[in-house]
Coordinates of C-alpha atoms in Angstrom, one line a residue:
X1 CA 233.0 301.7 83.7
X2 CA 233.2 301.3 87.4
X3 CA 232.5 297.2 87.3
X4 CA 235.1 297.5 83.9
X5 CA 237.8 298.6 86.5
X6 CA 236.4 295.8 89.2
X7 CA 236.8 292.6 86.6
X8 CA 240.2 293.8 85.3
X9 CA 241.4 294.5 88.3
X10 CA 240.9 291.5 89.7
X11 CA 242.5 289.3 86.7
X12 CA 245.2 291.0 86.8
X13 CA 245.8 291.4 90.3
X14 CA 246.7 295.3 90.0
X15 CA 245.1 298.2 92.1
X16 CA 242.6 300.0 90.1
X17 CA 242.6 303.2 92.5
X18 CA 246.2 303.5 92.3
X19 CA 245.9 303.1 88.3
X20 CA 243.0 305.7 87.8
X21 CA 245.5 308.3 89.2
X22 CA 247.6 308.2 86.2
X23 CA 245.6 309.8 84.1
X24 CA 248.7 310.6 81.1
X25 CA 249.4 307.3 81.1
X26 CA 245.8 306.5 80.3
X27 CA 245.6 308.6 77.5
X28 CA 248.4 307.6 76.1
X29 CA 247.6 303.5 76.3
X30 CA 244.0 303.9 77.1
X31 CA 242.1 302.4 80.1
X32 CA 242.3 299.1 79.7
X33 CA 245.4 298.8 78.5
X34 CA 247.0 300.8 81.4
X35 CA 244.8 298.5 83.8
X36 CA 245.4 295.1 82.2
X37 CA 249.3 295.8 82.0
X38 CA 250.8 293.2 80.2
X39 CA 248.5 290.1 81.0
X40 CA 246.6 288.2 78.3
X41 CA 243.5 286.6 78.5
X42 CA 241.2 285.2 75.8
X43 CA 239.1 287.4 72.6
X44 CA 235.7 287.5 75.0
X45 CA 237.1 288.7 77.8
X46 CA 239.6 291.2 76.3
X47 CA 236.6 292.4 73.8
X48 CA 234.9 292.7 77.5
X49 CA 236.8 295.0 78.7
X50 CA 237.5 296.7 75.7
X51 CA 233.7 297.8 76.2
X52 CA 233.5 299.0 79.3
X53 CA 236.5 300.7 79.8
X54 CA 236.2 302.8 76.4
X55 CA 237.7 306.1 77.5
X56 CA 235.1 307.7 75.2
X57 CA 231.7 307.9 76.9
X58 CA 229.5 308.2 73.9
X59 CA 231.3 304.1 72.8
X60 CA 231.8 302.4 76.1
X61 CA 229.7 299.4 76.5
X62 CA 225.8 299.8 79.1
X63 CA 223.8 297.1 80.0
X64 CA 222.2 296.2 76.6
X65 CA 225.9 295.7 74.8
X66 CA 226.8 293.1 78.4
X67 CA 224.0 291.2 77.5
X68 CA 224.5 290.7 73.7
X69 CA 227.9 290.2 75.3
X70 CA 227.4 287.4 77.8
X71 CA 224.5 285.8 74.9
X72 CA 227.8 285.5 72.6
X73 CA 226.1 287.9 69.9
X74 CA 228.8 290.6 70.9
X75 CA 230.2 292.2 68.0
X76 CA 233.8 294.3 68.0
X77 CA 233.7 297.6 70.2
X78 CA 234.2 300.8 67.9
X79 CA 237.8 302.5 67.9
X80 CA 238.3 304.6 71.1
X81 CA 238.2 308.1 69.1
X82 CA 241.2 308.8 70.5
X83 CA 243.2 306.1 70.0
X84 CA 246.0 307.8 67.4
X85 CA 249.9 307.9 67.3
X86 CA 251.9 309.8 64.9
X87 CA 255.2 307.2 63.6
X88 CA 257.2 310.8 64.2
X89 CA 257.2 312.9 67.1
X90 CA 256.3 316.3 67.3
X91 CA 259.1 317.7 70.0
X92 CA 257.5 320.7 72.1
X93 CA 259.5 321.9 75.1
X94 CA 262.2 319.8 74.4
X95 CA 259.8 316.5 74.6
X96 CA 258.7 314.4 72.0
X97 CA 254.8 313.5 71.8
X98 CA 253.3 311.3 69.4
X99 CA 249.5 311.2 70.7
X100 CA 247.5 314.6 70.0
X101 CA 245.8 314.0 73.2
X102 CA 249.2 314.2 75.2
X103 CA 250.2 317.2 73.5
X104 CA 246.8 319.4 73.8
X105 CA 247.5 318.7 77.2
X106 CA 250.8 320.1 77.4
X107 CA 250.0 323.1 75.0
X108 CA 247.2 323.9 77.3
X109 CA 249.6 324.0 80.3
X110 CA 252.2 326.3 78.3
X111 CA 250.0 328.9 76.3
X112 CA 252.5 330.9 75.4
X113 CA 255.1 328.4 73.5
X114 CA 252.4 326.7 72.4
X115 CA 251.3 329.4 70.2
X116 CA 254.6 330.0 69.3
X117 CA 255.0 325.9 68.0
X118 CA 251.2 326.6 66.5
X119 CA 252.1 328.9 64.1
X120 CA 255.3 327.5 62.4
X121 CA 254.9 325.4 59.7
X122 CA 256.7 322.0 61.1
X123 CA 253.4 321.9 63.5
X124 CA 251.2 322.3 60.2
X125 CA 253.7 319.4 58.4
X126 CA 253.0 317.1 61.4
X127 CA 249.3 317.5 61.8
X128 CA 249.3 316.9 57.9
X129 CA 251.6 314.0 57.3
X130 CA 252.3 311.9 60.9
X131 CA 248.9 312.4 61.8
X132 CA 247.6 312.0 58.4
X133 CA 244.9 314.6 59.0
X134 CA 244.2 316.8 56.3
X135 CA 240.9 317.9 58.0
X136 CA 242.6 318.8 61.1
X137 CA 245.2 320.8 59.2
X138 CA 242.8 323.0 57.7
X139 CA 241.1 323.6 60.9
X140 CA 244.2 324.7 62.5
X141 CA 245.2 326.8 59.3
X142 CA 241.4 328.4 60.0
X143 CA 242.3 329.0 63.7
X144 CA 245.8 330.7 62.2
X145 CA 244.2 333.0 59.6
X146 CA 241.7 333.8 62.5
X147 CA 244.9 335.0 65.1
X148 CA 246.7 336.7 61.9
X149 CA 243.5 339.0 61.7
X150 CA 243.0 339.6 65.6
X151 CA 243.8 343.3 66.7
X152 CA 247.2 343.6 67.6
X153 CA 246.1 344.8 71.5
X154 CA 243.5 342.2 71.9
X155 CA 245.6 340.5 75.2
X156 CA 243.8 337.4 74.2
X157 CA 245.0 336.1 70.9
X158 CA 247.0 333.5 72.2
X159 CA 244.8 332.1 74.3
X160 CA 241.9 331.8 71.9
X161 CA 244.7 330.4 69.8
X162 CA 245.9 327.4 72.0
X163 CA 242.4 327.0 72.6
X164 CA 241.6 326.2 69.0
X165 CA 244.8 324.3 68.1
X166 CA 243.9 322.0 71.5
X167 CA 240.0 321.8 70.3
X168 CA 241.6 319.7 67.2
X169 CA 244.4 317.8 68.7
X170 CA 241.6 316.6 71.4
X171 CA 238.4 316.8 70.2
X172 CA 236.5 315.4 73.3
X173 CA 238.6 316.7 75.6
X174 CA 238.5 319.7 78.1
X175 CA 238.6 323.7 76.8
X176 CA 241.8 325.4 77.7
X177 CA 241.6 329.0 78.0
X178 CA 244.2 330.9 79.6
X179 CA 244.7 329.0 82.8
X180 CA 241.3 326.8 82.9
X181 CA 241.3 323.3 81.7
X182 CA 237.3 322.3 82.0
X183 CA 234.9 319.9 80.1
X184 CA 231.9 322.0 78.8
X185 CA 229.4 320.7 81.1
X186 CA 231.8 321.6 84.1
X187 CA 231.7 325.6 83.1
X188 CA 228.4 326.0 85.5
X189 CA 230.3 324.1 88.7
X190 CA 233.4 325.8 87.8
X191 CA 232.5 329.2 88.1
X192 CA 230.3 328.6 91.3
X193 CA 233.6 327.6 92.8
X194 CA 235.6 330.0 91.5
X195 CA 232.9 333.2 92.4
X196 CA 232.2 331.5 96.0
X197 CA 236.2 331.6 96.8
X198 CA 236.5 334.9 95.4
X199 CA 239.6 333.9 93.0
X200 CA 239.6 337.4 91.0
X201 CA 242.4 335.9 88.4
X202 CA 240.6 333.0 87.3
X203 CA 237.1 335.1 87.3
X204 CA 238.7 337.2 85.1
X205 CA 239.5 334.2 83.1
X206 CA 236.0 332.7 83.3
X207 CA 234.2 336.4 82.2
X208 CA 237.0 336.4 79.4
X209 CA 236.4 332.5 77.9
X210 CA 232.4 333.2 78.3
X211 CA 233.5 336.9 76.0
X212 CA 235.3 335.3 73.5
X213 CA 234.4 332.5 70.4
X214 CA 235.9 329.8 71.4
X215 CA 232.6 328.0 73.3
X216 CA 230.3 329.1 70.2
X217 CA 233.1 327.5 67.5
X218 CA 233.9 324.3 69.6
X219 CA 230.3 323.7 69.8
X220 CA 228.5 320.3 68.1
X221 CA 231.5 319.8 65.9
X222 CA 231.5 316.2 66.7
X223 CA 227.8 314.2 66.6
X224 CA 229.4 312.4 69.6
X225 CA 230.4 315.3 71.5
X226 CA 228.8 315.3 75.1
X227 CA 225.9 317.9 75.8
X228 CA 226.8 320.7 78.3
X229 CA 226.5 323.4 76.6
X230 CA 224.9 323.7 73.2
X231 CA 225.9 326.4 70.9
X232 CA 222.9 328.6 71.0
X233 CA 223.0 328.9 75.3
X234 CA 227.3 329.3 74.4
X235 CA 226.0 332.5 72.0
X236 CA 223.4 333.8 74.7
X237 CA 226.1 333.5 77.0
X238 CA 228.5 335.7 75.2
X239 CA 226.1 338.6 75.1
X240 CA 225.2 338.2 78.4
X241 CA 228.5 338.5 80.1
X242 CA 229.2 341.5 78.3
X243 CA 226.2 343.5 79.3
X244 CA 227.4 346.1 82.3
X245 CA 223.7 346.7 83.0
X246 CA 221.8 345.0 86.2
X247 CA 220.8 341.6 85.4
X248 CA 223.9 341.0 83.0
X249 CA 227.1 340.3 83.2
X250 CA 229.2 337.3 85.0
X251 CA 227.0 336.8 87.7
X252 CA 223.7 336.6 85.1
X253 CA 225.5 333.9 83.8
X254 CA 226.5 332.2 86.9
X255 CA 222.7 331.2 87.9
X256 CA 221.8 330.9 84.0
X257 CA 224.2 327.7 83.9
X258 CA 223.4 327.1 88.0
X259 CA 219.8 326.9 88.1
X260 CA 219.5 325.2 91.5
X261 CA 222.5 327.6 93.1
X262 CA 221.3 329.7 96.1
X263 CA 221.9 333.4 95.4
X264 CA 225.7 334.3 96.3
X265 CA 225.2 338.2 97.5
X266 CA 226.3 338.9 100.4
X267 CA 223.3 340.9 101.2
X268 CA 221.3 337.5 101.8
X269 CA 224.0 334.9 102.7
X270 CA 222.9 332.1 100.9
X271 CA 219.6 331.8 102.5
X272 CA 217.8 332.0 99.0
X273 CA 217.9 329.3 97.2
X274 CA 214.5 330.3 95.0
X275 CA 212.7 333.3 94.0
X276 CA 210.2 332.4 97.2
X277 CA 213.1 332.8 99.4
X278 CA 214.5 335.7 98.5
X279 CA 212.1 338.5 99.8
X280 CA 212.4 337.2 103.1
X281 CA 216.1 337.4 102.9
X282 CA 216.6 340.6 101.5
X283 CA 213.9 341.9 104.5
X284 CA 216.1 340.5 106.9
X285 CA 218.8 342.3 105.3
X286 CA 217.1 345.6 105.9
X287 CA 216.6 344.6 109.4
X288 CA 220.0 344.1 110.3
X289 CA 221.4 346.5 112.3
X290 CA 223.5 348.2 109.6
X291 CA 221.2 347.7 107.0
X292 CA 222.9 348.1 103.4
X293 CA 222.5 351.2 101.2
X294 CA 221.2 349.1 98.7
X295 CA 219.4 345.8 98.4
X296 CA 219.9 344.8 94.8
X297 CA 223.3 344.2 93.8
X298 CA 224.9 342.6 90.8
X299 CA 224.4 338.7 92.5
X300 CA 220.4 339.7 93.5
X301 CA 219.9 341.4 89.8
X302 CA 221.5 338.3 87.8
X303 CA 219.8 336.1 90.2
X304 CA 216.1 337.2 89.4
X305 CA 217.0 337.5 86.0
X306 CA 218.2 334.7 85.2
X307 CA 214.7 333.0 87.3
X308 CA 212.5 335.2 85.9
X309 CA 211.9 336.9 82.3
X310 CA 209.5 339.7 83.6
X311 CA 212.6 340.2 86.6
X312 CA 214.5 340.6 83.7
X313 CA 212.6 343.4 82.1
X314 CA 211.8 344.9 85.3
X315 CA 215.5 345.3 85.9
X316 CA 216.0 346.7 82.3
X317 CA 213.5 349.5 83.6
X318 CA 215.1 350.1 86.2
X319 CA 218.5 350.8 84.7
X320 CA 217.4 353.0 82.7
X321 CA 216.0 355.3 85.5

């Protein structure tokens, strides 16, 4: 992608770090549209950068397609997946949007009209007809039926909602939950950040997306759909966050998607980074000159846990003395 940006940068004279930035404007005309601008040049080179800049990962041109490339036994890149515009706009917020791409990213930015705009039936008529995408349609009248039956009090409805709807409009894109917008393999990353700045809104928004189904329905609906986090670990996962017990919860699935993360507790300070380090952390804990009432809490107990199965039983024991 990288040497992509290079070569079309240079024919066409623009800056490719000021054009990265504008990441709506990619989606809407794709990469190397947006970087190319309005120059020409001839089929090879244009079917060049066609390749490498494929905003889908899964399609964009490596080594072995260059070759076959520069051998003249290229053949025509795949359709960027999503490369789609409706001929009539669906207006949302008082803007018009014909790419579903665009508009999952607005929905995901305004949860609260966009369920509103989800469930009336000129959304349904436009996913149907402009988009003419009868599977999509019945995926979002599944994610509808699924909200109609959702307890009245659940606070969540919404959200799972948008979530779903987006999951269609932008199949390859990011999950937006409440007010996270992450790609599947960035959940791990994400909630390292979030726990180590002690952000209790968005943990509570983390523990909540990791509670509900959207990870274990989004999962390997597409054949291309990057790996990150495969719909068994996305099940696991759900139970796991909703144990109260030792060894459970948020922070047992903090270093099950973090397996090289140094344990967070306070108690050792990030000195262990393995199970080997850790005794000699927590006995410098005990050391310490007000030593804690107690050396295992929630971080240490998820930590070994998630390191160890016979922690993991141990600390099952233990909760139940």
């Amino acid at each position: 992608y990288a040497l992509g940006v290079t070569i079309a940068g240079l024919l066409s004279g623009n800056d490719p770090a000021k054009i990265e930035d504008n990441s709506l404007r990619r989606v809407a005309t794709r990469s190397s549209a947006t970087i190319v601008g309005r120059l020409r040049f001839s089929p090879m080179i244009d079917k060049l950068l066609q390749g490498l800049l494929n905003d889908d990962q899964t399609l964009r041109w490596g080594v072995e397609q260059v070759r076959r490339w520069r051998n003249n036994t290229w053949g025509r890149p795949r359709p960027w997946v999503g490369d789609r515009q409706a001929p009539r706009p669906f207006v949302f917020m008082g803007r018009e949007f014909r790419q579903p791409r665009l508009l999952a990213h607005e929905f995901g930015d305004n949860v609260r009209e966009a369920a509103a705009a989800a469930r009336e039936q000129g959304f349904d008529i436009w996913v149907r007809h402009s988009l003419a995408d009868t599977t999509a349609s019945e995926r979002i009248r599944t994610a509808l039926s699924r909200d109609a039956a959702a307890d009245p009090g659940y606070q969540d409805s919404e959200a799972e909602l948008v979530a779903r709807v987006c999951h269609v409009l932008d199949p390859l894109g990011p999950v937006r939950f409440r007010d996270l917008c992450v790609m599947r393999d960035g959940i791990g990353p994400l909630m390292a950040t979030i726990l180590a700045e002690g952000d209790r809104e968005r943990t509570r928004s983390v523990a909540a997306l990791l509670g509900s189904p959207v990870l274990t329905e989004q999962a390997g609906f597409l054949p291309s759909e990057p790996q990150g986090l495969p719909q068994p670990v996305a099940a696991s996962l759900r139970t796991i966050v909703r144990e109260p017990a030792l060894g459970g919860g948020l922070e047992r699935c903090l270093y099950e998607l973090n397996q090289n993360l140094a344990c967070l507790s306070p108690l050792v300070e990030g000195a262990a980074e393995t199970l080997n380090d850790l005794p000699m952390a927590l006995d410098k804990a005990a050391a310490a000159a007000e030593t804690p009432r107690h050396l295992l809490d929630r971080h240490v107990a998820g930590f070994l846990a998630a390191r160890s199965r016979h922690f993991e039983r141990r600390l099952v024991e233990i909760g139940r003395t």
